[in-house]
């Protein structure tokens, strides 16, 4: 039985994982960092999350070892957030959630994002294999292409275009 708003009373690896990433904004923040959005103000703008909530979630992700904070400017001091190995290991989880949402919560216009193998342009199947060349795909091998229903200027569209033009 969960204790209050936690899963500490559960003896279950899923419950343990949800203690770290189960809060509403957490995986969206990780998604943004995976897309190359690493600075506080950019994450806040793209998600529309309250600054205090974002700060608390970023601190939680740092304590959990999913993100690390790196200084990128000295005066004034500014930091950006980078994925740790544990953070990069969440990539299959996000891909599975995206694919589950596409399959079970479909939009009339089609998926908002299509995942493609960076090497050959093939689609990513549910086993994270390229449907064109058969390669087993990992974080960094895949790029998100905007679907038809993303409005102009949508953060995911901007980030997908930036990732494509930057080659990563």
XYZ file of C-alpha atoms in Angstrom:
168
model
C 0.000 0.000 0.000
C 1.507 3.365 -0.984
C 2.272 5.677 1.905
C 0.786 9.101 1.154
C 2.105 10.298 -2.182
C 4.946 7.790 -2.359
C 5.478 4.151 -3.262
C 7.897 3.450 -0.402
C 5.619 0.765 1.028
C 5.790 -1.213 -2.213
C 8.336 -3.948 -2.789
C 8.483 -3.594 -6.540
C 11.022 -2.298 -9.035
C 8.285 -0.467 -10.950
C 7.245 1.345 -7.772
C 10.896 2.194 -7.066
C 11.289 3.612 -10.578
C 8.075 5.621 -10.210
C 9.502 7.193 -7.049
C 12.151 8.729 -9.313
C 10.370 9.387 -12.636
C 6.652 9.010 -11.927
C 5.773 12.646 -11.261
C 3.811 14.453 -13.992
C 6.599 16.660 -15.384
C 9.632 14.462 -14.844
C 9.722 12.428 -18.068
C 8.820 15.521 -20.110
C 11.861 17.275 -18.650
C 14.012 14.245 -19.496
C 12.514 14.278 -23.021
C 13.492 17.929 -23.452
C 17.077 17.269 -22.346
C 17.215 14.312 -24.762
C 16.097 16.695 -27.505
C 18.991 19.010 -26.655
C 17.101 21.522 -24.501
C 19.539 21.886 -21.629
C 19.041 25.325 -20.128
C 16.513 26.152 -17.430
C 14.817 29.012 -19.291
C 14.464 26.967 -22.491
C 13.005 23.971 -20.668
C 10.613 26.257 -18.790
C 9.522 28.036 -21.981
C 9.049 24.870 -24.022
C 7.055 23.025 -21.351
C 5.171 25.988 -19.890
C 5.965 24.632 -16.425
C 6.064 26.919 -13.384
C 9.627 27.938 -12.537
C 9.436 26.681 -8.949
C 8.093 23.299 -10.089
C 10.818 23.002 -12.720
C 13.496 23.881 -10.180
C 12.223 21.244 -7.773
C 12.054 18.591 -10.525
C 15.558 19.394 -11.804
C 16.955 19.131 -8.268
C 15.145 15.809 -7.818
C 16.560 14.478 -11.114
C 20.063 15.562 -10.048
C 19.745 13.841 -6.660
C 18.458 10.714 -8.425
C 21.490 10.670 -10.726
C 19.494 11.148 -13.950
C 20.736 14.655 -14.736
C 23.926 16.480 -13.920
C 24.303 20.221 -13.814
C 27.231 21.778 -15.700
C 28.349 25.374 -15.629
C 28.329 27.016 -19.052
C 28.704 30.692 -18.081
C 30.668 32.370 -15.285
C 29.217 35.861 -14.972
C 26.462 35.514 -14.099
C 26.840 31.855 -13.198
C 24.634 29.738 -15.437
C 24.165 25.989 -15.647
C 22.819 23.525 -18.155
C 21.543 20.030 -17.555
C 23.003 16.896 -19.135
C 21.852 13.305 -19.033
C 23.902 10.865 -17.022
C 24.165 7.222 -18.056
C 21.052 6.546 -15.946
C 19.267 9.356 -17.794
C 20.268 8.019 -21.206
C 19.003 4.614 -20.106
C 15.503 6.132 -19.967
C 15.503 6.476 -23.782
C 13.798 3.096 -24.365
C 11.138 4.029 -21.796
C 10.333 7.263 -23.619
C 10.277 5.527 -27.009
C 7.905 2.887 -25.617
C 5.609 5.549 -24.126
C 5.578 7.454 -27.415
C 4.753 4.313 -29.386
C 2.130 3.225 -26.858
C 0.491 6.648 -27.093
C 0.518 6.509 -30.899
C -1.048 3.018 -30.866
C -3.608 3.426 -28.092
C -4.355 7.164 -28.080
C -4.225 7.884 -31.817
C -4.841 11.299 -33.317
C -6.895 11.740 -36.478
C -3.967 13.650 -38.001
C -1.490 10.910 -37.181
C 1.405 10.884 -34.716
C 2.861 14.286 -33.762
C 6.413 12.884 -34.030
C 7.900 10.129 -36.186
C 11.116 8.439 -35.062
C 13.665 7.675 -37.772
C 17.016 5.927 -37.833
C 19.605 8.656 -38.312
C 21.704 6.313 -40.475
C 19.197 5.360 -43.173
C 15.881 7.118 -42.458
C 14.014 3.922 -41.585
C 11.240 3.903 -39.011
C 11.773 2.643 -35.463
C 9.746 -0.458 -34.604
C 8.470 -1.463 -31.161
C 11.689 -3.385 -30.482
C 13.757 -0.250 -31.303
C 14.983 -1.829 -34.537
C 15.205 0.000 -37.853
C 12.516 -1.212 -40.234
C 14.695 -0.393 -43.252
C 18.181 -1.725 -42.418
C 17.456 -3.910 -39.380
C 19.926 -2.128 -37.067
C 19.392 -2.301 -33.308
C 18.945 1.341 -32.324
C 20.226 3.139 -29.256
C 20.035 6.660 -27.867
C 21.710 8.918 -30.422
C 20.842 6.694 -33.404
C 17.354 8.147 -33.779
C 15.943 11.529 -34.745
C 12.382 12.778 -34.284
C 10.652 14.164 -37.361
C 7.597 16.373 -36.896
C 4.233 14.909 -37.805
C 1.517 16.732 -39.711
C -0.445 18.154 -36.780
C 2.290 20.037 -34.930
C 1.566 23.769 -35.191
C 4.282 26.021 -36.586
C 6.672 27.047 -33.832
C 5.827 24.070 -31.578
C 8.864 23.310 -29.351
C 9.092 19.707 -30.575
C 9.124 20.881 -34.188
C 11.894 23.403 -33.459
C 13.922 20.819 -31.537
C 13.492 18.113 -34.171
C 14.601 20.526 -36.895
C 17.612 21.620 -34.829
C 18.607 17.997 -34.158
C 18.387 17.169 -37.857
C 20.425 20.174 -38.959
C 23.019 19.616 -36.238
C 23.235 15.912 -36.941
C 22.322 15.166 -33.360
